[in-house]
XYZ file of C-alpha atoms in Angstrom:
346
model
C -25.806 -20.817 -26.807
C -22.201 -20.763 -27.707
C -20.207 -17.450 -29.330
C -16.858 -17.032 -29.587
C -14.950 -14.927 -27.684
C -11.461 -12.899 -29.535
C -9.088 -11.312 -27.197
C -5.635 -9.907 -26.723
C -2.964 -11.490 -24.909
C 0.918 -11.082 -25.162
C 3.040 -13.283 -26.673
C 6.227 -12.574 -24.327
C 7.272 -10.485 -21.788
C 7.772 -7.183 -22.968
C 10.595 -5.054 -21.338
C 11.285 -2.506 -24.654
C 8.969 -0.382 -26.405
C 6.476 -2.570 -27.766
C 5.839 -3.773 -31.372
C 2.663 -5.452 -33.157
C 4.715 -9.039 -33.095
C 4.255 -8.723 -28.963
C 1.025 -9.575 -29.390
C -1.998 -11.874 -30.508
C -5.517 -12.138 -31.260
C -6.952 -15.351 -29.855
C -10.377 -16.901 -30.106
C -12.210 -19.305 -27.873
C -15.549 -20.796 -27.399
C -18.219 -19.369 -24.988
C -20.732 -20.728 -23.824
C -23.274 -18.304 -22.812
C -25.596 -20.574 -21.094
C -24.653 -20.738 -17.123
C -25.018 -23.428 -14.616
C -27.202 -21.553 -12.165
C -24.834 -22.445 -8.982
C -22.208 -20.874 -10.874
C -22.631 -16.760 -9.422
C -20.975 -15.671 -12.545
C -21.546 -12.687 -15.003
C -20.680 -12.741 -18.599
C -20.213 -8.957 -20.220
C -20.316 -8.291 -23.746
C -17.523 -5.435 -23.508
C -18.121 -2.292 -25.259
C -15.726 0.022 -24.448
C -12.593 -0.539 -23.394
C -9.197 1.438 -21.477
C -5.753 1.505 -22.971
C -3.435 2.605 -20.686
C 0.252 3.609 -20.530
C 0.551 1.612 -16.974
C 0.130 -1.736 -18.709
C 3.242 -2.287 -20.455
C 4.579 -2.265 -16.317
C 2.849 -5.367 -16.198
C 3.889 -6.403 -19.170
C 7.449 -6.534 -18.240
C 9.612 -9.846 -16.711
C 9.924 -7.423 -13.741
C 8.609 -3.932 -12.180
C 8.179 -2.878 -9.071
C 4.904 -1.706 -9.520
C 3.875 -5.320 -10.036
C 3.660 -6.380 -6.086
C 2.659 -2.851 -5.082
C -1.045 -2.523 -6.262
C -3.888 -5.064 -7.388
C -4.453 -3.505 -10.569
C -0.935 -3.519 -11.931
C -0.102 -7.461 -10.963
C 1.709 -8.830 -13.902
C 0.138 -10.424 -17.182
C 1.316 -13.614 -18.059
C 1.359 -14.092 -21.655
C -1.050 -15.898 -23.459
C -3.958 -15.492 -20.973
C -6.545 -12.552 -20.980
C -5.539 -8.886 -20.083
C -7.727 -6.895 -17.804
C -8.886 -3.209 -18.013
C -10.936 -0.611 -17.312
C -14.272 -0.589 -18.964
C -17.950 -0.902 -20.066
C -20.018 -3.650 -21.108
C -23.545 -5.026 -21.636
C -24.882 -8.046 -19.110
C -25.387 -10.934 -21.749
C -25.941 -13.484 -19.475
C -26.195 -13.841 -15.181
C -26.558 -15.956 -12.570
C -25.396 -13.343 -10.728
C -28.355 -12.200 -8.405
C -27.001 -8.342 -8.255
C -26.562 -8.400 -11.915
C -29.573 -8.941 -14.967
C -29.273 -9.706 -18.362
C -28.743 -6.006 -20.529
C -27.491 -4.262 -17.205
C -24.834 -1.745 -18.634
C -21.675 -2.487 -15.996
C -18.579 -0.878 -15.637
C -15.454 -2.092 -13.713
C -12.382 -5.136 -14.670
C -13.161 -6.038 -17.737
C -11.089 -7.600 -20.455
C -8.727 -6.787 -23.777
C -11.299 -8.779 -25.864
C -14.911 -9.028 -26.795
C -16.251 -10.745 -23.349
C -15.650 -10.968 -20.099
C -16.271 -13.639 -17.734
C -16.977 -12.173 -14.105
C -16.899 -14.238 -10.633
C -18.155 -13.288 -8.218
C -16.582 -10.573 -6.080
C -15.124 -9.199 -8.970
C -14.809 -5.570 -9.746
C -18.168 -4.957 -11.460
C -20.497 -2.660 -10.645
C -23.849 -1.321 -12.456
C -23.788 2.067 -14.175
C -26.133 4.701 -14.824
C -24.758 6.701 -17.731
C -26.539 9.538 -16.571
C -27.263 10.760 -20.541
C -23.134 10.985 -20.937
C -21.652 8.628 -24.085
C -20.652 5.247 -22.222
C -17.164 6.289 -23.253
C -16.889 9.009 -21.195
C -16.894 6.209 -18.185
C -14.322 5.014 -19.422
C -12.114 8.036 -19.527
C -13.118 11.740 -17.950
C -15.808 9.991 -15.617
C -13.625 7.310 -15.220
C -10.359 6.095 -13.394
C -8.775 8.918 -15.826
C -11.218 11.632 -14.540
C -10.377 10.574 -10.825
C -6.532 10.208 -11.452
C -7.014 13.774 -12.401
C -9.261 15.248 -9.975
C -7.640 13.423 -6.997
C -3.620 14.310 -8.085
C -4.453 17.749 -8.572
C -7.289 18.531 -5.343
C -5.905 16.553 -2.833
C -2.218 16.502 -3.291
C -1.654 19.635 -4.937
C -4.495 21.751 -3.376
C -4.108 24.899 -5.910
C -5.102 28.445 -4.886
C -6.334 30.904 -7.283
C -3.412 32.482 -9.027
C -0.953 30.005 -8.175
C 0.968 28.988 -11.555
C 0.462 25.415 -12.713
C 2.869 23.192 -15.116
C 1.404 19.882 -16.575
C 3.774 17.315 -18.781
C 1.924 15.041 -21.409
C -0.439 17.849 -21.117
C -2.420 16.140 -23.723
C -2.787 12.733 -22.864
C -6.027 11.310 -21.242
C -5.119 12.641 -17.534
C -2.887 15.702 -18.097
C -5.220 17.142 -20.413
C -8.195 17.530 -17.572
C -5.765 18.465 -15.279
C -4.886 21.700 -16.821
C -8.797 22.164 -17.393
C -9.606 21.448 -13.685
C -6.472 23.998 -12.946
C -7.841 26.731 -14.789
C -11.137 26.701 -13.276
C -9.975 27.283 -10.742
C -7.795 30.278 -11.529
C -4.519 29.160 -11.775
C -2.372 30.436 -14.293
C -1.327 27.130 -16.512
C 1.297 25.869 -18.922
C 1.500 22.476 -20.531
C 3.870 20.875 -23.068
C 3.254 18.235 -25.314
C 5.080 16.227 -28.253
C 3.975 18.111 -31.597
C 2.486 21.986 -33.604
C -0.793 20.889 -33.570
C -1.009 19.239 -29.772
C 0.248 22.781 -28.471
C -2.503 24.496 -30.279
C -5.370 22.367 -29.097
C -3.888 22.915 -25.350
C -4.602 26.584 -25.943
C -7.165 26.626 -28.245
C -9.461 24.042 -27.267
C -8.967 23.545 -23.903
C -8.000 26.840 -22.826
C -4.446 26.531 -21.564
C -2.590 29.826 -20.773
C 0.055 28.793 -22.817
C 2.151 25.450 -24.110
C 5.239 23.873 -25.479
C 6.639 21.340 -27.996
C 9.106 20.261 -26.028
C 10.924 18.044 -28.711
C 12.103 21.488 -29.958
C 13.127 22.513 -26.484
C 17.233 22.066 -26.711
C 17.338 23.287 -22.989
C 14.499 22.443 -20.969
C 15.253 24.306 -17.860
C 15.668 27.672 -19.915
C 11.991 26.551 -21.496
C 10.469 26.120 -17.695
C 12.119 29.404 -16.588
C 10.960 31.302 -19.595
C 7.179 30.104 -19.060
C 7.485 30.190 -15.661
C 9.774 33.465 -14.368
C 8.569 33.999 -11.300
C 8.803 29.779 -10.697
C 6.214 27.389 -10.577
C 3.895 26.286 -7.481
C 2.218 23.337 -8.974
C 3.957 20.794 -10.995
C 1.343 17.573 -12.249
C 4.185 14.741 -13.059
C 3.457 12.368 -16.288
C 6.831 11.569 -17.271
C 9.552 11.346 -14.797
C 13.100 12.141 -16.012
C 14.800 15.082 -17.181
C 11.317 16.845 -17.314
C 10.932 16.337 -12.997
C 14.486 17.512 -12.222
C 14.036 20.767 -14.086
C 10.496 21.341 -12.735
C 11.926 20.797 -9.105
C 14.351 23.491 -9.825
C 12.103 25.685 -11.050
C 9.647 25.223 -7.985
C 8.715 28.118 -5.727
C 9.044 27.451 -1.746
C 5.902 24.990 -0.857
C 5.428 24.189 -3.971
C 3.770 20.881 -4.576
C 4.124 17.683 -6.908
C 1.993 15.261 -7.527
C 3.638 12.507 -9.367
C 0.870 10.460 -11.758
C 2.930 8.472 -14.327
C 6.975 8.226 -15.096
C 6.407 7.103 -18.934
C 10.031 8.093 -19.329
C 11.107 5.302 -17.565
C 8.721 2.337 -18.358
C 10.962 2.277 -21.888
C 13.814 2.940 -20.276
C 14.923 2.665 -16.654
C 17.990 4.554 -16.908
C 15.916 7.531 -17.257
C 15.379 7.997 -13.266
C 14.173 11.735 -12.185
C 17.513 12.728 -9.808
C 15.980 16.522 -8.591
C 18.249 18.085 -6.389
C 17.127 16.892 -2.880
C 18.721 20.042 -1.637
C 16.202 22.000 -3.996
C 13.224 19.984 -1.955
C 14.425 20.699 1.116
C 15.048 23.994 1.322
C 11.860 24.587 -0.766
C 9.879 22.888 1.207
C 8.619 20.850 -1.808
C 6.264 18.446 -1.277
C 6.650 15.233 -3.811
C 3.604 12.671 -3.620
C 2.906 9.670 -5.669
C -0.438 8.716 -5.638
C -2.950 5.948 -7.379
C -6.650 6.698 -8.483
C -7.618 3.889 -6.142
C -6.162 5.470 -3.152
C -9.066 8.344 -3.693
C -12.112 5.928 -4.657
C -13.363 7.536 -0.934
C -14.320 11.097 -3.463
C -15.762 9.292 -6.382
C -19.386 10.635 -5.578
C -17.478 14.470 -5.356
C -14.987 14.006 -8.390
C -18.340 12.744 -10.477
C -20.831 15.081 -9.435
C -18.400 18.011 -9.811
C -17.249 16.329 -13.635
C -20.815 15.639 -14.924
C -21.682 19.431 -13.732
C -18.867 21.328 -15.700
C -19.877 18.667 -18.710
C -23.194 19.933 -18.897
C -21.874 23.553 -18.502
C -19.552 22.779 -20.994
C -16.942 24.256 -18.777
C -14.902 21.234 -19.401
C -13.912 19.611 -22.802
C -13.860 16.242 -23.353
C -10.935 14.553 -25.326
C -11.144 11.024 -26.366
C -9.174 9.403 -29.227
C -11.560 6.297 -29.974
C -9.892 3.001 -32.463
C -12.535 0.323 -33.527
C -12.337 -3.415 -32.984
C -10.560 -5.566 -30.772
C -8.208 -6.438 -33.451
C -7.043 -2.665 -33.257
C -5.730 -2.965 -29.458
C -2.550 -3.617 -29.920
C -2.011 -0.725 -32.419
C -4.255 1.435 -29.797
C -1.253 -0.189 -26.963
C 1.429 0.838 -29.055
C 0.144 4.452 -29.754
C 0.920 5.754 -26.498
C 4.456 5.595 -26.789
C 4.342 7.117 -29.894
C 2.678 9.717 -29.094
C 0.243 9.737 -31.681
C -3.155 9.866 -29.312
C -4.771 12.813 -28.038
C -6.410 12.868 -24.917
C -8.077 9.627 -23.316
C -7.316 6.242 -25.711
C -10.067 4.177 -26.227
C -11.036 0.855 -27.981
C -14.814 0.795 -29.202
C -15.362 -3.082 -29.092
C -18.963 -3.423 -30.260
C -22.225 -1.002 -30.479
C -24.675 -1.682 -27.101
């Protein structure tokens, strides 16, 4: 049996903001029945991860591209690969059966073909949406729980700060934060983003900062007696005046610089002299480097869930032909929380 397979690839290299002509929908033949030597999985993809990250690999050039497995660079016109979930359609595969719901490396587009060794793994939803695996139970989820508990290590009462305190990682950041008793602040791009950070998801308090003219006097009117925990989505201007408004061991944990993947003349320069004599620590970190606390970060999760101590935010698109749109969202800033592509019902 043959379908036919549509998926997103680029059309270029993209090294500016990125624009609906960067990319195409392409459509192939596939056959779905296997030679049984073959080891290989086929995945009907369901549910798929759009992430800021990509458009690094996206580029002629970033350093990010020889540092990590998951951010090696897409060539254009061949399949993109993401985070996601997806329905066993056919198998050869002895660890995998026909209507196994996986999650793992799947692809931009409607199927995935899987070798073996791949990253693929079965999944037991556990009752949650299969989106949610995708995002808050997901790489997102970990990215969150990891930056935050093991690099920042907050104390109750210590006073948090979270940039793109909306998007799919900042947003459960500030959640985790707060149960935990730390006082927290997070600033996002628009009225109505602020007001879901406090009103929905409990924040302590929040800022537009495109109507910030001074962002230093913003931090140090939120923050007056300085800030111990500073969760890093953007880079830039935004990490130099956090750093100076850090309190003596205060930590960093840096998660994304989305300042700089437009443009790379918007480099953080903190004062080192501030991080020295502060004792400040500043960490980068990947979700992968943390895959050792999956079982913890998931159990803990799925247990505030059910509580409902935890809100989930997911901004979900439809089709594969709505990708690209999905992509270009991000830097846009129209998405709240976790950005999703629904690519076909189970």
């Amino acid at each position: 049996m043959d379908v036919v397979n549509r998926y997103i690839t680029i059309n270029n290299h993209i090294n500016i903001a990125p624009q609906d002509s960067d990319f195409e929908l392409k459509a192939s033949p596939l056959s779905l029945s296997l030679d049984p030597a073959s080891n290989v999985v086929i995945v009907k993809n369901l549910y798929v991860s759009i992430d800021p990250y990509q458009l690094n690999r996206m580029k002629s050039f970033s350093a990010s591209q020889k540092t990590s497995d998951f951010a090696v660079a897409i060539v254009p016109g061949e399949a993109i690969d993401t985070y996601g979930v997806g329905k066993v359609v056919a198998s050869t595969n002895p660890e995998f059966d026909k209507g196994d719901i996986v999650v793992g490396l799947l692809n931009w587009g409607e199927f995935t073909v899987t070798k073996a060794g791949g990253m693929l793994n079965k999944l037991n939803p556990m009752g949650f949406p299969l989106s949610y695996h995708v995002g808050i139970l997901g790489f997102s989820g970990l990215t969150a729980y990891a930056g935050l508990f093991e690099i920042c290590k907050p104390k109750k009462g210590e006073k948090v700060f979270v940039s793109t305190a909306l998007g799919s990682v900042g947003n459960l950041v500030g959640q985790f934060a707060k149960l935990s008793g730390c006082y927290v602040v997070g600033c996002a791009g628009s009225k109505e983003k602020v007001a879901l950070l406090k009103e929905k998801l409990g924040f302590d308090d929040a800022f537009n900062y495109r109507e910030e003219t001074d962002l230093n006097s913003t931090l140090k009117r939120y923050f007056p007696n300085g800030i111990d925990i500073y969760f890093d989505n953007v880079g830039g201007e935004m990490q130099e005046v956090a750093v100076s408004n850090m309190n003596i061991n205060g930590r960093i944990a840096v998660c994304g610089v989305i300042s700089e993947y437009l443009d790379s003349e918007k480099r953080a320069a903190p004062s080192m002299i501030e991080v020295i004599y502060k004792r400040i620590k500043i960490q980068g970190f990947l979700a992968g480097d943390y895959l050792n606390i999956f079982g913890d970060f998931l159990s803990t999760t799925c247990d505030r869930l059910c509580t409902g101590k935890i809100q989930p935010l997911e901004d979900i698109s439809d089709g594969v032909e709505s990708i690209p749109s999905a992509f270009i969202s991000l830097y846009r800033g129209q998405n709240i929380g976790k950005k999703i592509v629904k690519i076909a019902e189970e």
